[in-house]
PDB file of C-alpha atoms in Angstrom:
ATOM      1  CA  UNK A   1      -1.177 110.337   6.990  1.00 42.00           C
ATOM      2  CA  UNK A   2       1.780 109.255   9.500  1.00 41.00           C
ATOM      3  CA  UNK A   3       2.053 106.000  11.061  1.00 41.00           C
ATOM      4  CA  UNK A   4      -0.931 105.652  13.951  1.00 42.00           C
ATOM      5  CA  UNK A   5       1.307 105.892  17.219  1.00 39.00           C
ATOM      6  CA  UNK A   6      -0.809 104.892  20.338  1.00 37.00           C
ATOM      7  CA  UNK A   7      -3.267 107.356  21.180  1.00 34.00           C
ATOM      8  CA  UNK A   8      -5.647 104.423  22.153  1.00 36.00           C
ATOM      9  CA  UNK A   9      -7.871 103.620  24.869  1.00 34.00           C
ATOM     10  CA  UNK A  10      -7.464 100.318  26.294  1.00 35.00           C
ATOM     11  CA  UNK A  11     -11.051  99.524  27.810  1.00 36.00           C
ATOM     12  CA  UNK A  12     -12.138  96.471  26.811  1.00 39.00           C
ATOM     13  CA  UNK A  13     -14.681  97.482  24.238  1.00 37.00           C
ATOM     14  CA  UNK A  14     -17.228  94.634  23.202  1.00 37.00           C
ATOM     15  CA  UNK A  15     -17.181  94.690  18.840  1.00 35.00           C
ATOM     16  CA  UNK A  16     -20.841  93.920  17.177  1.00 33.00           C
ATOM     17  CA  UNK A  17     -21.891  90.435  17.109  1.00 33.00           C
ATOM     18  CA  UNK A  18     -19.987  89.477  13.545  1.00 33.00           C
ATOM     19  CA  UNK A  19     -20.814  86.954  11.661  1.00 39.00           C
ATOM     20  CA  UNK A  20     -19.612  83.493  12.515  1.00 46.00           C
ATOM     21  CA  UNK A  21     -17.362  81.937   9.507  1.00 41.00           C
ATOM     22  CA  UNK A  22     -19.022  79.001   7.558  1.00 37.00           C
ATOM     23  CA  UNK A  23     -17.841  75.896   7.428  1.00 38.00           C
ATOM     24  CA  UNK A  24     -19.017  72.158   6.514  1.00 33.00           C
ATOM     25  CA  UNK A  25     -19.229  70.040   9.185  1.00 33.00           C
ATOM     26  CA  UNK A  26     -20.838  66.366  10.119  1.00 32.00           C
ATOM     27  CA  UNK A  27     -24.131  67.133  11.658  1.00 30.00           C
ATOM     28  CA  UNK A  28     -26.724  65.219  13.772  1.00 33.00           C
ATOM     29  CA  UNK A  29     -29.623  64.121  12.603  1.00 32.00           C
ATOM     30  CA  UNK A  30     -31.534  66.170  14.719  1.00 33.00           C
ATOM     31  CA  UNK A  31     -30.050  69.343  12.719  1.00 34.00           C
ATOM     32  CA  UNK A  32     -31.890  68.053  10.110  1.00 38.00           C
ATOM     33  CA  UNK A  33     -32.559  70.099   6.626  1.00 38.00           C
ATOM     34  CA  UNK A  34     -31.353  73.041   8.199  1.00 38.00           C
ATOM     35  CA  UNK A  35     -28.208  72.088   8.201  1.00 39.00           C
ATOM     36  CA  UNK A  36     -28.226  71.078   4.167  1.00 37.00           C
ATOM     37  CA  UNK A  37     -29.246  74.804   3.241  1.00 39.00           C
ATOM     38  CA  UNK A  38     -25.923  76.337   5.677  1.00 38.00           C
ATOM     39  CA  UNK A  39     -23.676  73.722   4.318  1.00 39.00           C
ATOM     40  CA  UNK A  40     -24.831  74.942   0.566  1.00 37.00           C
ATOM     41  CA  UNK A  41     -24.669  78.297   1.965  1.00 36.00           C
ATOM     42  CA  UNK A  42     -20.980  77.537   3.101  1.00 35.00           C
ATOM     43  CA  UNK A  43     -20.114  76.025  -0.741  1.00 35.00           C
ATOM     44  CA  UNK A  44     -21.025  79.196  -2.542  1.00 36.00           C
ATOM     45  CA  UNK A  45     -19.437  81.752   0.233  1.00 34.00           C
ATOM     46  CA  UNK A  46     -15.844  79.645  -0.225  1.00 37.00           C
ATOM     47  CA  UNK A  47     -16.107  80.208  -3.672  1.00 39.00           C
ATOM     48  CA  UNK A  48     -13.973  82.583  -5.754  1.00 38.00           C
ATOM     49  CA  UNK A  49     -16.019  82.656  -8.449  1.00 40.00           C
ATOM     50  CA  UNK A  50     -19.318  83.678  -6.062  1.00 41.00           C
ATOM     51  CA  UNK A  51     -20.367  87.648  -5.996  1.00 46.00           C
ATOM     52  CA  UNK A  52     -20.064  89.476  -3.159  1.00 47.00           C
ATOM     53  CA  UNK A  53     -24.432  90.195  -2.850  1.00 45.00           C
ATOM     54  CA  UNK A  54     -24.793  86.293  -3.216  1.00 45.00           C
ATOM     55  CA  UNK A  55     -22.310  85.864  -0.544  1.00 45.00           C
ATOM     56  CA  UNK A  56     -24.322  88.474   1.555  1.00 47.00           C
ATOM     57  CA  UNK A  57     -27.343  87.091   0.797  1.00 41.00           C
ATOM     58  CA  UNK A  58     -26.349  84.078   1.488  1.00 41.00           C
ATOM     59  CA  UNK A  59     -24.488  85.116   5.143  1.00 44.00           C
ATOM     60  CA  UNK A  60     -27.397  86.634   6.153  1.00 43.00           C
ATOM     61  CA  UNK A  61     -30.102  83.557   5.448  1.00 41.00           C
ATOM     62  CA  UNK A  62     -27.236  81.295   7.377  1.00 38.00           C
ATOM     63  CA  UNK A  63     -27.775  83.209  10.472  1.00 43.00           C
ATOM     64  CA  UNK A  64     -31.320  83.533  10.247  1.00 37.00           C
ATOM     65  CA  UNK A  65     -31.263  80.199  10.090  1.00 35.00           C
ATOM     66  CA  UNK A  66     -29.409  79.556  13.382  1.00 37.00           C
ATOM     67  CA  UNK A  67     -30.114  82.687  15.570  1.00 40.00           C
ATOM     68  CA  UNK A  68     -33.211  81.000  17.432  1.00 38.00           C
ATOM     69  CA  UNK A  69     -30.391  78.338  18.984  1.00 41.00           C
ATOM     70  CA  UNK A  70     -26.642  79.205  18.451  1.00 38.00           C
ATOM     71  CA  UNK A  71     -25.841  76.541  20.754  1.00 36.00           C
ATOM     72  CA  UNK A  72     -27.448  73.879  18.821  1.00 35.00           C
ATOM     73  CA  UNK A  73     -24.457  74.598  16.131  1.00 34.00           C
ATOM     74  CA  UNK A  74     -22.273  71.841  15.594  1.00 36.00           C
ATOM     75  CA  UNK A  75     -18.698  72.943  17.305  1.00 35.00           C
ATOM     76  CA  UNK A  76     -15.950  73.770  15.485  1.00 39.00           C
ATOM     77  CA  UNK A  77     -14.305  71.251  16.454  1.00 37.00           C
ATOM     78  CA  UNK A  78     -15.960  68.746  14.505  1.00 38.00           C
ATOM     79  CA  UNK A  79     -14.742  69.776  10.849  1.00 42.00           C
ATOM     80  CA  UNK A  80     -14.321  67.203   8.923  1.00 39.00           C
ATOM     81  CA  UNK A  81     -13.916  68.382   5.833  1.00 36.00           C
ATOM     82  CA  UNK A  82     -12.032  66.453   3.184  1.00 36.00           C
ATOM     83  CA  UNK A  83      -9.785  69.069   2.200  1.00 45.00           C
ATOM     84  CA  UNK A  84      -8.715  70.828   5.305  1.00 58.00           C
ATOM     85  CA  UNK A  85      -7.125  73.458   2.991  1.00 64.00           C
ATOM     86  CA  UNK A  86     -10.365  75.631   2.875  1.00 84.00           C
ATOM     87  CA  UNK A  87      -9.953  78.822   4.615  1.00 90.00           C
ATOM     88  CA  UNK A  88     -12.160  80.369   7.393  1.00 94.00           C
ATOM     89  CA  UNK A  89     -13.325  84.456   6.486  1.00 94.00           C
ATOM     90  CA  UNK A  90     -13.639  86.766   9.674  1.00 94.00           C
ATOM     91  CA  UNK A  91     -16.540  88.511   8.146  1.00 91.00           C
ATOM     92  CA  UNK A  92     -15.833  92.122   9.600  1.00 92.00           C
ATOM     93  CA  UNK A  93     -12.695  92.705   8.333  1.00 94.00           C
ATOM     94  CA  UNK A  94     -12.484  89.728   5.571  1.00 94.00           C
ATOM     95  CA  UNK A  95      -9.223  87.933   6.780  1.00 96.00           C
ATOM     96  CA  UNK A  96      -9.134  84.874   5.936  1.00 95.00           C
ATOM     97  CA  UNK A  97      -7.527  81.726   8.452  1.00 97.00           C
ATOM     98  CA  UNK A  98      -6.315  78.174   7.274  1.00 95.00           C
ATOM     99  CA  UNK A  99      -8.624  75.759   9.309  1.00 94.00           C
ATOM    100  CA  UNK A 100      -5.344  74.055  10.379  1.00 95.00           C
ATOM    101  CA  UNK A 101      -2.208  74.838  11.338  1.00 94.00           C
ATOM    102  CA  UNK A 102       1.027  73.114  10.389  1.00 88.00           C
ATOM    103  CA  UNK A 103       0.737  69.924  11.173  1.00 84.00           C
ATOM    104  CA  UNK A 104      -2.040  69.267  14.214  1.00 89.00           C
ATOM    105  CA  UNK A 105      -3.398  72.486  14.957  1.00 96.00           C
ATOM    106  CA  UNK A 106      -6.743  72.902  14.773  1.00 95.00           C
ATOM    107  CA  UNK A 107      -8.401  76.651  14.522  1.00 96.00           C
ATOM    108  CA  UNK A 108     -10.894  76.904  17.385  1.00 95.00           C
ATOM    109  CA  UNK A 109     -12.124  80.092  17.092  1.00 96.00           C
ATOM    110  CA  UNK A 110     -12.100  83.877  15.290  1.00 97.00           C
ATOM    111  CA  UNK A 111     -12.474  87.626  16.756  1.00 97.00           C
ATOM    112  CA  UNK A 112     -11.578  90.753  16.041  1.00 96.00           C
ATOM    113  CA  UNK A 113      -8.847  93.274  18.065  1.00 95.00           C
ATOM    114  CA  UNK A 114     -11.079  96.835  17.876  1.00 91.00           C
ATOM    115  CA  UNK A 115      -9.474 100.036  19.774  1.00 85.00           C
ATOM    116  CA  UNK A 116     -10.831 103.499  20.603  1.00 77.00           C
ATOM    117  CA  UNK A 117      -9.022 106.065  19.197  1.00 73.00           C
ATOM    118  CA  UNK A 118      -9.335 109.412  21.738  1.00 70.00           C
ATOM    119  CA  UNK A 119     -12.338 107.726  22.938  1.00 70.00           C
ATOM    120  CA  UNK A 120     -14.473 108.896  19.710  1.00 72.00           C
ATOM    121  CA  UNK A 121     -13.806 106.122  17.091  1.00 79.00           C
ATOM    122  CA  UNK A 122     -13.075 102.583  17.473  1.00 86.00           C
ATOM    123  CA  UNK A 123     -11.296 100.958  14.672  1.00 91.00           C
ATOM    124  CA  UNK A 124     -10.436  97.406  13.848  1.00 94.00           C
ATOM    125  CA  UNK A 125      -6.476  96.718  14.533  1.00 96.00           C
ATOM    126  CA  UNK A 126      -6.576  92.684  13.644  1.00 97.00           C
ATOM    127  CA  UNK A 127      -8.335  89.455  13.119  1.00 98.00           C
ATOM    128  CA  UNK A 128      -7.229  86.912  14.981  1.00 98.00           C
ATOM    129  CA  UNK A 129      -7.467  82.802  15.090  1.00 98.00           C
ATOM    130  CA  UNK A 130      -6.605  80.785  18.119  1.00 98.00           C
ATOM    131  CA  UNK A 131      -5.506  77.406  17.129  1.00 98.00           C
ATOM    132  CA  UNK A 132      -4.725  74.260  19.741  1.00 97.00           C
ATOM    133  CA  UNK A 133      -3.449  70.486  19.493  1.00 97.00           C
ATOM    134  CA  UNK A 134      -6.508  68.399  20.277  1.00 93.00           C
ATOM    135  CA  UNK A 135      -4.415  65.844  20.871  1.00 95.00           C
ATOM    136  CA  UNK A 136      -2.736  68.146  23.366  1.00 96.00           C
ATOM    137  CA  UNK A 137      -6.414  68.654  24.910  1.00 95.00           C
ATOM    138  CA  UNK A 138      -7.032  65.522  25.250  1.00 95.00           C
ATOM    139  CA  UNK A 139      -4.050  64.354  26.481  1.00 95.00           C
ATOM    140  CA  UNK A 140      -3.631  67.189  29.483  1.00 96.00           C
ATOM    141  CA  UNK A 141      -7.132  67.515  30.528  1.00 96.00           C
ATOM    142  CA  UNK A 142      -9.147  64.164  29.140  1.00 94.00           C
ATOM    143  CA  UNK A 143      -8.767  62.707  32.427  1.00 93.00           C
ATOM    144  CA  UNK A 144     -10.653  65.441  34.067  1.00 94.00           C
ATOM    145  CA  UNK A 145     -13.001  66.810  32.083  1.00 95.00           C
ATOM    146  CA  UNK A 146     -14.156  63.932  29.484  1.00 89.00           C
ATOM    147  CA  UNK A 147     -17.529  63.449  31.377  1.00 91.00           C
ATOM    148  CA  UNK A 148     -18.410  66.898  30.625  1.00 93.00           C
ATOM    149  CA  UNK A 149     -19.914  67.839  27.451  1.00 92.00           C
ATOM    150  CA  UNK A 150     -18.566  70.904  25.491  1.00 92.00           C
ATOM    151  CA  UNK A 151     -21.677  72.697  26.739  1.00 90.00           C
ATOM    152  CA  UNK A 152     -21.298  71.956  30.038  1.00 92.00           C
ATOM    153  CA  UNK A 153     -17.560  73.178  29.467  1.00 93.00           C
ATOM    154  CA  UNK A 154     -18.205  76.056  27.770  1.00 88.00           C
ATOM    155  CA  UNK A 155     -17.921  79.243  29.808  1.00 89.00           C
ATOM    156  CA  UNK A 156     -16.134  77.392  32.834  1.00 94.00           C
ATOM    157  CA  UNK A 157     -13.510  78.785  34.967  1.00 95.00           C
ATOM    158  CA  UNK A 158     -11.680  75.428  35.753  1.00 97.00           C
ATOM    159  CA  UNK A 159     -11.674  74.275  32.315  1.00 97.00           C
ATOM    160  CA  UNK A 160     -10.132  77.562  30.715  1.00 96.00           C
ATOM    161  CA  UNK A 161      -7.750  78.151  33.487  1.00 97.00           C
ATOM    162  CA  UNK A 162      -6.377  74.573  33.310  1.00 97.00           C
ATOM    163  CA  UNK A 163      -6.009  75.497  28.831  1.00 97.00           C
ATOM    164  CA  UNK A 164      -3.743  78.829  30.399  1.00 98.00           C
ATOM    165  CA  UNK A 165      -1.538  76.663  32.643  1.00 97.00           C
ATOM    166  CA  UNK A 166      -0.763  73.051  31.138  1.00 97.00           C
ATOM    167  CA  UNK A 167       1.331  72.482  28.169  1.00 97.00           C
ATOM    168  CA  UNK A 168      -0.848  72.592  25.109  1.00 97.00           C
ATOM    169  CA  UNK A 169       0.383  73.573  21.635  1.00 98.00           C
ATOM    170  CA  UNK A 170      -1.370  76.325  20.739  1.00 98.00           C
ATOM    171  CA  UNK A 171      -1.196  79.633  18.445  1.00 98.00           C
ATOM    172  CA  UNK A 172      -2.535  83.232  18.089  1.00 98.00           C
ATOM    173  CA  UNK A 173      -2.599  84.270  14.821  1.00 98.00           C
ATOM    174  CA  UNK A 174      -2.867  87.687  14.182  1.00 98.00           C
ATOM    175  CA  UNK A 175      -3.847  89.289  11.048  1.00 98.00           C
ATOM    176  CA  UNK A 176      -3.157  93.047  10.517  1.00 97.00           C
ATOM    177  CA  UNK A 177      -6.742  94.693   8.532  1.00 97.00           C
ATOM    178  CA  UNK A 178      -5.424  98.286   9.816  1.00 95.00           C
ATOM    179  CA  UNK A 179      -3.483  99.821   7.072  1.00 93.00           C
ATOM    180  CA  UNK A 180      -1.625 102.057   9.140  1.00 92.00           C
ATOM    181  CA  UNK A 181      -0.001 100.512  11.613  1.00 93.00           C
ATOM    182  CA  UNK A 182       3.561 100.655  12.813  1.00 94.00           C
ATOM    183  CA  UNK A 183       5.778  97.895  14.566  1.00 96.00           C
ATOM    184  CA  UNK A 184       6.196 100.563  17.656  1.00 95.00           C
ATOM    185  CA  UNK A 185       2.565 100.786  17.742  1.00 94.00           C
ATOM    186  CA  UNK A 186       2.243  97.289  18.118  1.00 95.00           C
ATOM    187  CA  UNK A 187       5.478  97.060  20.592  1.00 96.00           C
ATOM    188  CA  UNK A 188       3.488  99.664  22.786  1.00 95.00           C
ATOM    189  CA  UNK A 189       0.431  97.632  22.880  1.00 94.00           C
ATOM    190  CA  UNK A 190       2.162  94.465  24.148  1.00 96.00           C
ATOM    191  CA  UNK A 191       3.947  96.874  26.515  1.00 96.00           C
ATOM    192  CA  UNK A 192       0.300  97.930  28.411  1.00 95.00           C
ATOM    193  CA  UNK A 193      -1.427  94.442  27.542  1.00 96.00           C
ATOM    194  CA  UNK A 194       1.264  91.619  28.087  1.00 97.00           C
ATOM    195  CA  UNK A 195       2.645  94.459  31.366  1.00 96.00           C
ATOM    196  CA  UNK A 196      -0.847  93.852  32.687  1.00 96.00           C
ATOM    197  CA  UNK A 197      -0.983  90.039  32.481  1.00 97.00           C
ATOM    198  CA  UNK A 198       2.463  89.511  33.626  1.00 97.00           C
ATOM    199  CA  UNK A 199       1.887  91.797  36.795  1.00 95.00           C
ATOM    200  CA  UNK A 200      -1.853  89.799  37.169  1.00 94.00           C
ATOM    201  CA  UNK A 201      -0.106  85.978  37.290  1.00 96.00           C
ATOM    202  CA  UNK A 202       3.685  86.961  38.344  1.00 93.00           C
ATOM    203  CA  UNK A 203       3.785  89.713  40.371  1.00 85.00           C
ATOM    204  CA  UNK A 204       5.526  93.535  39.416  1.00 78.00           C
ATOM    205  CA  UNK A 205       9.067  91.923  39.214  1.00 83.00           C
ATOM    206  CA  UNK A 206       8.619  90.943  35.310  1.00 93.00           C
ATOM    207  CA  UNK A 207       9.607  94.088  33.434  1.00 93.00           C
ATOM    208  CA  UNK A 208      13.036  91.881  32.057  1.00 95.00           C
ATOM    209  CA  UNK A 209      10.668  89.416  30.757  1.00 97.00           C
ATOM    210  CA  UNK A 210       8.475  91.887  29.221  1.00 97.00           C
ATOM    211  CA  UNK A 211      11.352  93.556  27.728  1.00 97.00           C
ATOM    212  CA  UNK A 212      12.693  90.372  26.330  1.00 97.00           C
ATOM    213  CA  UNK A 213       9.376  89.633  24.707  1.00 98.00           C
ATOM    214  CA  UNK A 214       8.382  92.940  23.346  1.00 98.00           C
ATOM    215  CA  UNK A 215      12.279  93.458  21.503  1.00 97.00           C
ATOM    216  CA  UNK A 216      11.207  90.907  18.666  1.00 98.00           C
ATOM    217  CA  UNK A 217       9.277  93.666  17.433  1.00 97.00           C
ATOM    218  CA  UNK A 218      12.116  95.888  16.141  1.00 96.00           C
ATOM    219  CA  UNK A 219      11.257  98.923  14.145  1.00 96.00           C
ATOM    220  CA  UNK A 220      13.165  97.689  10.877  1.00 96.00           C
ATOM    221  CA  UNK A 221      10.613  95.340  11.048  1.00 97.00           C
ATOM    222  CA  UNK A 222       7.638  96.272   8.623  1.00 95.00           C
ATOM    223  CA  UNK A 223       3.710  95.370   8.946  1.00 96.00           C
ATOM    224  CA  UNK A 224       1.493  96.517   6.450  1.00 97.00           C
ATOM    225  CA  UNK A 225      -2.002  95.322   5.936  1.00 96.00           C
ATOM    226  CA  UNK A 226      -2.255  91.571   5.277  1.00 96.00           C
ATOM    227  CA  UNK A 227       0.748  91.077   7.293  1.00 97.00           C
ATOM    228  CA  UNK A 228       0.826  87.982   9.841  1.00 98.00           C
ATOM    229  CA  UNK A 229       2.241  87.492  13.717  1.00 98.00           C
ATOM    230  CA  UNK A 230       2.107  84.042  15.132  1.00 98.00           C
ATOM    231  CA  UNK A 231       2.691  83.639  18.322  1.00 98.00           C
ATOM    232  CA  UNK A 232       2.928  79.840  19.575  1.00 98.00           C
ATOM    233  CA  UNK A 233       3.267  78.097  22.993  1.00 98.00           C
ATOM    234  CA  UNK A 234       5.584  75.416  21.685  1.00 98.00           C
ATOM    235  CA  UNK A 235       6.228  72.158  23.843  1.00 97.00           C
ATOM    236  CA  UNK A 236       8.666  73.241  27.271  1.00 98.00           C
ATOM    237  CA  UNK A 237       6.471  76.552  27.357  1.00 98.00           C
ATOM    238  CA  UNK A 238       8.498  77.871  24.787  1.00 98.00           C
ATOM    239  CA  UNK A 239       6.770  81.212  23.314  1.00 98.00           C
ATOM    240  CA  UNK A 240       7.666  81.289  19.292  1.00 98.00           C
ATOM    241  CA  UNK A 241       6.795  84.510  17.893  1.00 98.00           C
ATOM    242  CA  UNK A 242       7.047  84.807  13.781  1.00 98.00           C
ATOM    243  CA  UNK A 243       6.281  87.688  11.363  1.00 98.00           C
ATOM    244  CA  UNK A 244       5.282  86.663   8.015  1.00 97.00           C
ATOM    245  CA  UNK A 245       7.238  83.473   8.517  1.00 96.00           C
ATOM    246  CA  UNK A 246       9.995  84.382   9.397  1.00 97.00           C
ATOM    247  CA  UNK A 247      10.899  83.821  12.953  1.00 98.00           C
ATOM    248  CA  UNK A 248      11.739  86.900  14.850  1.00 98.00           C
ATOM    249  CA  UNK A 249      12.383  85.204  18.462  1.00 97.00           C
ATOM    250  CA  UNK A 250      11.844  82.217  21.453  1.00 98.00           C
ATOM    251  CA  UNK A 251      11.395  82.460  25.143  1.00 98.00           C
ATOM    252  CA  UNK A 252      10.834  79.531  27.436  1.00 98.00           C
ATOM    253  CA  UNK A 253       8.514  80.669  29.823  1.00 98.00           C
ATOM    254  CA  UNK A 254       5.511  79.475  31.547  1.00 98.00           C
ATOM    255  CA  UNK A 255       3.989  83.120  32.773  1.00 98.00           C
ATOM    256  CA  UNK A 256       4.545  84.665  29.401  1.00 98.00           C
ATOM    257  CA  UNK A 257       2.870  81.860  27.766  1.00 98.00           C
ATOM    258  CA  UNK A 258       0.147  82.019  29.915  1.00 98.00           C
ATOM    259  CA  UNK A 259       0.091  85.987  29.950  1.00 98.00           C
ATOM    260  CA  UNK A 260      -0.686  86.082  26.244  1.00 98.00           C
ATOM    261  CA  UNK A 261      -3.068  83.688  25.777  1.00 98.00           C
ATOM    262  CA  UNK A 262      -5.392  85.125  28.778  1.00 98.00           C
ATOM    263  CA  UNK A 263      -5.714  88.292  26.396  1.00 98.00           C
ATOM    264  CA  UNK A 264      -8.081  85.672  24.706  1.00 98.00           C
ATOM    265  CA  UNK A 265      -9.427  83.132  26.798  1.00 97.00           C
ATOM    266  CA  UNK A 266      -9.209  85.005  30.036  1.00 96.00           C
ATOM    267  CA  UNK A 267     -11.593  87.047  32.183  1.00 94.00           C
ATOM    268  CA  UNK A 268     -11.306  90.015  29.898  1.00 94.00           C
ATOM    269  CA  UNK A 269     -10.437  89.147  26.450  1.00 96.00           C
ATOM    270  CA  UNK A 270     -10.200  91.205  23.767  1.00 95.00           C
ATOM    271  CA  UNK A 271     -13.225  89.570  21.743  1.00 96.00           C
ATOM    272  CA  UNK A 272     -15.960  88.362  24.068  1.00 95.00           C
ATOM    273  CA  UNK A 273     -17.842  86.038  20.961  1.00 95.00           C
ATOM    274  CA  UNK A 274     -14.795  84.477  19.670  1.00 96.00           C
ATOM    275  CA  UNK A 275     -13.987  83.549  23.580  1.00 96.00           C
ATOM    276  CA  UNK A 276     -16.869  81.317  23.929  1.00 95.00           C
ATOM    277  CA  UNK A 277     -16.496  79.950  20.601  1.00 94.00           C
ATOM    278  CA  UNK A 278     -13.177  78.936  21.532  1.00 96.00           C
ATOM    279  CA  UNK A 279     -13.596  77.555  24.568  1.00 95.00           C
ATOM    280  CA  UNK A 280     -16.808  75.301  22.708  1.00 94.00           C
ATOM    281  CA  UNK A 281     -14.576  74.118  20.454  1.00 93.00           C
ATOM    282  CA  UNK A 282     -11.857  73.209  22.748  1.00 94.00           C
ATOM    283  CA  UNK A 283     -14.288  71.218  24.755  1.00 94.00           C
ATOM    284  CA  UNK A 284     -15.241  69.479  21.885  1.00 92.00           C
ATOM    285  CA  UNK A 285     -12.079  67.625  21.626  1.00 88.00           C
ATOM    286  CA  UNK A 286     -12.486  66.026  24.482  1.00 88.00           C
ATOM    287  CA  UNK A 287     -15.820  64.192  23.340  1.00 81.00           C
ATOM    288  CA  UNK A 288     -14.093  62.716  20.212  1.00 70.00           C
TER     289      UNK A 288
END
């Protein structure tokens, strides 16, 4: 079958509620017992040696568990596990994300890029993980916010548009699960999605900058399944894009920083879930 080219729809189809990835976290005491079976629940489904039914199994009794009261779930934010090397699964397509990365980012939150094909099938493109600095957070927005709890955070306009504009280290880290994708497929998509952000924020006069950004992706440039695109908002507004570590290009710019992380956290993002998740656990930061 030839490379999928871009016969895609681009309304913003909603995916299926997912599965949240497990992870072991300090919990209140209020969580009580609960909390002892999901954090035994998280042990065996980070385990290579556990089967996939037990991991099921075990998936499935987690959010039984929780469903009554997601927001009574400990944040994100809070891991503090004691080796920080144990990956987070997006259950849907199985990509897997470090819980932090390089240095001081923190992953925040995981969703899943799904597309209409002719209008008759959706399919999922990529996982994705948004990561942030939450010493960045907290150094940007402490002074404004810190009286708010993460609740009282989550799903506010003020909050998320002040994460968009000020200078937070942050990355989106994309995860191809679509086996047949092409660089020009992906070029095209940041054409229509990036075009639309950049005309939103900066007005039509932004096709140079578009250009500029969507060149990195040059068709010698191969992405099969597994492969991984990082794009960063670096210190300056600098926009770092890398493909399977290897850097493929830099642009200092404020609107195209801004441009691609709204395709996330903005008022149409690609996964509506992993939006509030993400916006929860950037909150949280600011209660440490």
């Amino acid at each position: 079958m030839a490379s999928l080219r871009f016969p895609f729809s681009f309304s913003q189809t909603q995916p299926p509620h997912y599965s949240r990835p497990l992870s072991s976290f300090p919990v209140a005491a209020a969580v009580g017992a609960t909390a002892v079976g999901a954090t035994a629940a998280f042990v065996v489904l980070t385990s290579s040696s556990s089967s996939s039914s037990h991991r099921q199994f075990l998936e499935s009794a987690f959010n039984f568990l929780f469903s009554s009261d997601r927001t009574s779930l400990p944040a994100w934010g809070t891991l503090s596990l004691a080796d920080m090397s144990v990956p987070v699964v997006e259950s849907k397509s199985g990509a897997t994300f470090p819980s932090v990365l390089g240095d001081s980012q923190k992953l925040c939150g995981i969703g899943l890029r799904r597309k209409s094909v002719f209008g008759l099938k959706n399919i999922d493109v990529y996982a994705f993980g948004v990561y942030a600095d939450d010493n960045d957070i907290k150094e940007c927005l402490a002074g404004k916010f810190e009286k708010l709890s993460a609740l009282e955070l989550k799903g506010n306009k003020e909050f998320t548009e002040d994460i968009l504009e000020n200078d937070i280290s942050m990355t989106v880290s994309l995860q191809i699960v679509y086996g047949r994708l092409s660089i020009s497929t992906v070029r095209s998509a940041f054409e229509e999605s990036v075009g639309s952000r950049l005309q939103k924020f900066g007005g039509s006069d932004n096709k140079e900058l578009l250009q500029r950004f969507t060149a990195q992706f040059k068709d010698e440039i191969k992405i099969p399944k597994g492969s991984v695109i990082n794009i960063s908002r670096e210190k300056g507004y600098v926009l770092r894009t890398s493909i399977d570590g290897q850097d493929v290009g830099s642009i200092q710019s404020k609107l195209l920083c801004k441009s691609i992380l709204d395709l996330y956290l903005g008022e149409e993002p690609f996964d509506k879930q992993a939006k509030e998740d993400i916006e929860l656990n950037l909150a949280s930061y600011l209660q440490k």
